Amino acid sequence: MKKYSYIIIDDDAESILKTKTAASGFSELSFAASASNFQDGLNLVLEHKPALIFLEIEPRDLSSHLSLTFISELHRYFQDIPKIIITTDKKDSAFDAIQYGVFDYLLKPVAHIDLLKTVLKLKKANLESKSSDLTEEQPSIVIDNANSVTIPQNIQKPLTICIKSYGDYRYLNAEDICYFQADNNSTDIYLNTGEMITAFKTLKHFESVLTYPFIRIHNSYVINRNYISRIHSGNSICYIKNSTKKIPFSKTYRANVEQIIADFAAGNYLEV
């Protein structure tokens, strides 16, 4: 029988205990550790590499910094991240959680029957994975009136963002985007060429569908970490490469900026 190790990340000690108690009723689930804040939770995941993470995204203690951005952070370190099971007492963030590709969304306190459904889904996913490993993946064929083009679907392609408006399709390479700036109910997208394009979606929408290296640092800005040339903590400002643009960051998102600084330091890095 396959075992699934799990970590619980929740700022409420009582909730951790209740989730652990519910999970103890399933021999397939093996408890590894628990944490009450973003950084401790991340450290535990990197250390234990669990199959599952039970994650609270609407904490009572805001200083815990628990949110869906925890999932984005995992993508920095894992090719395939653990399966995320959201455990919270509100339904409000269910749609946003789906955009992050979570495996399941359970309301607290976690009920036995709900967790049973999750375990059954895990087993089904495991069987389907084994089945696909035994079957050679066939490439799909894209055909038009002139040509037939074979495109292997298992090749990872760079993300393309399509800005659609009244039959007009504008295609952007995500890696060319420096930052997004909110403009009421629309969002201005700034490219590394200096060009600006407006999309009729809110900044919150882009934050919910994009993952690392795109990071929210202000109510009005989501920034591409790869285009940051300087961070001035005293003035709460980020500078953009090859640009005079200065982007402010707010106290609400200071933890995200600290993660960016830590990310730079974790690379091929020399501080003088």
Coordinates of C-alpha atoms in Angstrom, one line a residue:
M1 CA 0.0 0.0 0.0
K2 CA 1.4 3.4 -1.0
K3 CA 2.1 5.8 1.8
Y4 CA 1.6 9.6 1.5
S5 CA 3.7 11.6 3.9
Y6 CA 2.2 15.0 4.8
I7 CA 3.0 18.3 6.5
I8 CA 0.4 20.6 8.1
I9 CA 1.0 24.4 7.8
D10 CA -1.5 26.3 9.9
D11 CA -1.1 29.3 12.3
D12 CA -3.8 27.7 14.6
A13 CA -2.4 25.0 16.9
E14 CA -5.8 23.6 17.6
S15 CA -6.6 23.3 13.9
I16 CA -3.3 21.5 13.3
L17 CA -4.3 18.9 16.0
K18 CA -7.7 18.4 14.5
T19 CA -6.4 17.9 11.0
K20 CA -3.7 15.5 12.3
T21 CA -6.4 13.6 14.2
A22 CA -8.6 13.3 11.1
A23 CA -5.6 12.1 9.0
S24 CA -4.7 9.5 11.6
G25 CA -7.8 7.6 10.6
F26 CA -6.1 6.7 7.3
S27 CA -3.2 4.2 7.2
E28 CA -2.2 5.7 3.8
L29 CA -1.3 9.0 5.4
S30 CA 1.9 9.4 7.3
F31 CA 2.5 12.6 9.4
A32 CA 5.9 14.2 8.9
A33 CA 5.8 17.6 10.6
S34 CA 3.8 20.8 11.2
A35 CA 4.6 24.5 11.1
S36 CA 2.7 27.7 12.0
N37 CA 4.2 30.2 9.5
F38 CA 5.4 30.6 6.0
Q39 CA 9.2 30.4 6.5
D40 CA 9.1 27.4 8.9
G41 CA 6.7 25.6 6.7
L42 CA 8.9 26.2 3.6
N43 CA 12.0 24.9 5.5
L44 CA 10.1 21.7 6.6
V45 CA 8.9 21.0 3.0
L46 CA 12.5 21.4 1.7
E47 CA 13.7 19.1 4.4
H48 CA 11.1 16.3 4.3
K49 CA 9.8 16.6 0.7
P50 CA 6.3 15.4 1.6
A51 CA 3.8 14.0 -0.9
L52 CA 1.1 16.3 0.6
I53 CA 0.8 19.7 2.3
F54 CA -2.3 20.7 4.2
L55 CA -2.1 24.5 3.9
E56 CA -4.1 27.3 5.6
I57 CA -4.3 30.3 3.3
E58 CA -6.5 32.7 5.5
P59 CA -4.6 32.8 8.8
R60 CA -5.8 34.5 11.9
D61 CA -2.3 35.7 12.6
L62 CA -1.3 37.8 9.6
S63 CA 2.3 37.8 10.7
S64 CA 2.4 34.1 9.7
H65 CA 2.3 35.3 6.0
L66 CA 0.4 32.2 5.0
S67 CA -1.3 32.5 1.7
L68 CA -1.5 31.0 -1.8
T69 CA 1.9 32.7 -2.6
F70 CA 3.4 29.8 -0.6
I71 CA 2.6 27.6 -3.6
S72 CA 4.5 30.0 -5.9
E73 CA 7.5 29.8 -3.6
L74 CA 7.5 26.0 -3.9
H75 CA 7.9 26.3 -7.7
R76 CA 11.3 27.9 -7.1
Y77 CA 12.7 24.7 -5.6
F78 CA 10.7 21.8 -7.1
Q79 CA 10.1 20.6 -10.7
D80 CA 7.0 18.9 -9.4
I81 CA 5.7 20.4 -6.1
P82 CA 3.8 18.3 -3.4
K83 CA 0.1 18.0 -3.8
I84 CA -1.5 21.0 -2.0
I85 CA -4.7 20.5 0.1
I86 CA -6.1 23.8 1.2
T87 CA -7.6 23.6 4.7
T88 CA -9.5 26.7 5.8
D89 CA -12.9 27.7 7.2
K90 CA -14.0 29.9 4.3
K91 CA -15.1 29.2 0.7
D92 CA -14.1 32.6 -0.5
S93 CA -10.7 31.7 -1.9
A94 CA -11.7 28.5 -3.7
F95 CA -11.6 30.0 -7.2
D96 CA -8.2 31.5 -6.6
A97 CA -6.9 28.2 -5.2
I98 CA -8.0 26.4 -8.4
Q99 CA -5.9 28.9 -10.4
Y100 CA -2.9 27.8 -8.4
G101 CA -3.6 24.1 -9.3
V102 CA -4.3 22.8 -5.7
F103 CA -5.2 19.2 -5.4
D104 CA -8.1 19.7 -3.0
Y105 CA -9.9 22.4 -0.9
L106 CA -11.3 21.2 2.4
L107 CA -13.3 23.3 5.0
K108 CA -12.2 23.1 8.6
P109 CA -12.6 21.3 10.8
V110 CA -11.7 18.6 8.3
A111 CA -14.4 15.9 8.2
H112 CA -13.6 12.2 7.8
I113 CA -15.8 11.8 4.7
D114 CA -14.1 14.8 3.0
L115 CA -10.6 13.4 3.7
L116 CA -11.8 10.0 2.5
K117 CA -12.7 11.5 -0.8
T118 CA -9.2 13.2 -1.0
V119 CA -7.5 9.9 -0.3
L120 CA -9.5 8.1 -3.0
K121 CA -8.6 10.9 -5.4
L122 CA -4.9 10.4 -4.5
K123 CA -5.1 6.6 -5.2
K124 CA -6.9 7.2 -8.5
A125 CA -4.2 9.8 -9.5
N126 CA -1.5 7.4 -8.6
L127 CA -3.0 4.6 -10.7
E128 CA -3.5 6.9 -13.7
S129 CA 0.2 8.0 -13.4
K130 CA 1.4 4.5 -13.4
S131 CA -0.8 3.7 -16.4
S132 CA 0.5 6.7 -18.3
D133 CA 4.1 5.6 -17.6
L134 CA 3.4 2.3 -19.3
T135 CA 1.9 4.0 -22.4
E136 CA 4.1 5.8 -24.9
E137 CA 2.8 9.3 -25.3
Q138 CA 1.7 10.0 -28.8
P139 CA 2.4 13.5 -30.3
S140 CA -0.6 15.6 -31.3
I141 CA -1.0 16.8 -34.9
V142 CA -1.9 20.4 -35.8
I143 CA -3.3 20.5 -39.3
D144 CA -4.2 23.5 -41.5
N145 CA -5.0 23.7 -45.2
A146 CA -1.4 24.0 -46.2
N147 CA 0.7 21.8 -43.8
S148 CA 0.8 19.1 -41.2
V149 CA 2.9 19.9 -38.2
T150 CA 3.8 17.4 -35.5
I151 CA 4.2 18.9 -32.0
P152 CA 5.3 16.7 -29.1
Q153 CA 3.2 17.8 -26.2
N154 CA 5.7 16.7 -23.5
I155 CA 8.1 19.5 -24.4
Q156 CA 8.0 22.4 -21.9
K157 CA 7.3 25.6 -23.7
P158 CA 7.8 29.2 -22.4
L159 CA 4.6 30.7 -21.1
T160 CA 2.7 32.8 -23.7
I161 CA 0.1 35.3 -22.5
C162 CA -2.7 36.2 -24.9
I163 CA -4.4 39.6 -24.5
K164 CA -7.7 39.3 -26.2
S165 CA -10.0 42.2 -27.0
Y166 CA -12.9 42.1 -29.6
G167 CA -11.2 39.6 -31.9
D168 CA -7.8 41.1 -31.5
Y169 CA -5.3 38.5 -30.1
R170 CA -2.0 40.0 -28.8
Y171 CA 0.6 37.4 -27.8
L172 CA 3.2 38.2 -25.2
N173 CA 6.2 36.1 -24.0
A174 CA 5.8 36.1 -20.2
E175 CA 9.6 36.4 -19.8
D176 CA 9.5 39.7 -21.7
I177 CA 7.2 41.3 -19.1
C178 CA 8.9 43.5 -16.5
Y179 CA 5.9 44.3 -14.3
F180 CA 2.1 44.8 -14.1
Q181 CA 0.5 48.0 -12.8
A182 CA -3.1 48.2 -11.7
D183 CA -5.3 50.8 -13.4
N184 CA -8.7 50.6 -11.8
N185 CA -10.4 47.5 -13.3
S186 CA -7.7 47.1 -16.0
T187 CA -4.0 46.4 -15.8
D188 CA -1.1 48.0 -17.7
I189 CA 1.6 45.5 -18.7
Y190 CA 5.1 46.9 -19.2
L191 CA 7.6 45.0 -21.5
N192 CA 11.4 45.0 -21.5
T193 CA 11.1 47.0 -24.8
G194 CA 9.5 49.9 -23.0
E195 CA 6.2 49.2 -24.6
M196 CA 3.0 49.2 -22.5
I197 CA -0.1 47.1 -23.2
T198 CA -3.4 47.4 -21.4
A199 CA -5.4 44.2 -20.4
F200 CA -9.0 44.4 -19.2
K201 CA -8.4 42.2 -16.2
T202 CA -7.6 43.3 -12.7
L203 CA -4.2 43.0 -11.1
K204 CA -5.6 40.4 -8.7
H205 CA -6.5 38.2 -11.6
F206 CA -2.9 38.3 -12.9
E207 CA -1.6 37.6 -9.4
S208 CA -3.9 34.6 -9.1
V209 CA -2.9 32.9 -12.4
L210 CA 0.8 33.7 -12.5
T211 CA 3.5 32.1 -10.4
Y212 CA 7.2 32.8 -9.8
P213 CA 9.0 34.9 -11.0
F214 CA 6.0 37.2 -10.8
I215 CA 5.5 38.5 -7.3
R216 CA 3.1 41.0 -5.8
I217 CA 4.9 43.7 -3.9
H218 CA 2.3 46.5 -3.7
N219 CA -1.5 46.9 -4.1
S220 CA -0.7 48.4 -7.5
Y221 CA 2.2 46.2 -8.7
V222 CA 3.2 42.7 -9.6
I223 CA 6.8 42.5 -10.6
N224 CA 9.0 40.1 -12.5
R225 CA 11.8 39.3 -10.1
N226 CA 14.2 38.8 -13.1
Y227 CA 14.0 42.5 -14.0
I228 CA 14.9 43.8 -10.6
S229 CA 18.2 45.6 -10.6
R230 CA 18.1 47.2 -7.1
I231 CA 16.1 47.0 -3.9
H232 CA 16.3 50.0 -1.5
S233 CA 14.7 48.8 1.8
G234 CA 15.0 52.1 3.5
N235 CA 12.9 53.9 0.8
S236 CA 10.8 50.8 0.0
I237 CA 11.6 51.0 -3.7
C238 CA 12.5 48.4 -6.4
Y239 CA 14.4 49.5 -9.5
I240 CA 13.9 48.0 -12.9
K241 CA 16.8 47.0 -15.2
N242 CA 17.6 49.3 -18.1
S243 CA 14.9 51.7 -16.9
T244 CA 14.5 54.8 -14.7
K245 CA 11.3 53.3 -13.3
K246 CA 11.1 53.0 -9.5
I247 CA 8.4 50.7 -8.1
P248 CA 7.3 51.1 -4.5
F249 CA 6.7 48.1 -2.2
S250 CA 4.4 48.2 0.8
K251 CA 4.5 46.8 4.3
T252 CA 1.8 44.4 3.4
Y253 CA 4.0 42.7 0.9
R254 CA 7.4 43.3 2.5
A255 CA 7.7 39.5 3.2
N256 CA 7.6 38.9 -0.6
V257 CA 10.4 41.4 -1.1
E258 CA 12.4 39.7 1.6
Q259 CA 11.9 36.4 -0.2
I260 CA 13.2 38.1 -3.4
I261 CA 16.3 39.3 -1.5
A262 CA 16.8 35.8 -0.2
D263 CA 16.4 34.3 -3.6
F264 CA 19.2 36.5 -5.0
A265 CA 21.5 35.5 -2.2
A266 CA 20.8 31.8 -2.8
G267 CA 22.1 31.9 -6.3
N268 CA 25.6 32.4 -7.7
Y269 CA 26.1 35.4 -5.5
L270 CA 28.8 37.7 -4.2
E271 CA 28.1 40.5 -1.7
V272 CA 30.8 43.2 -1.3

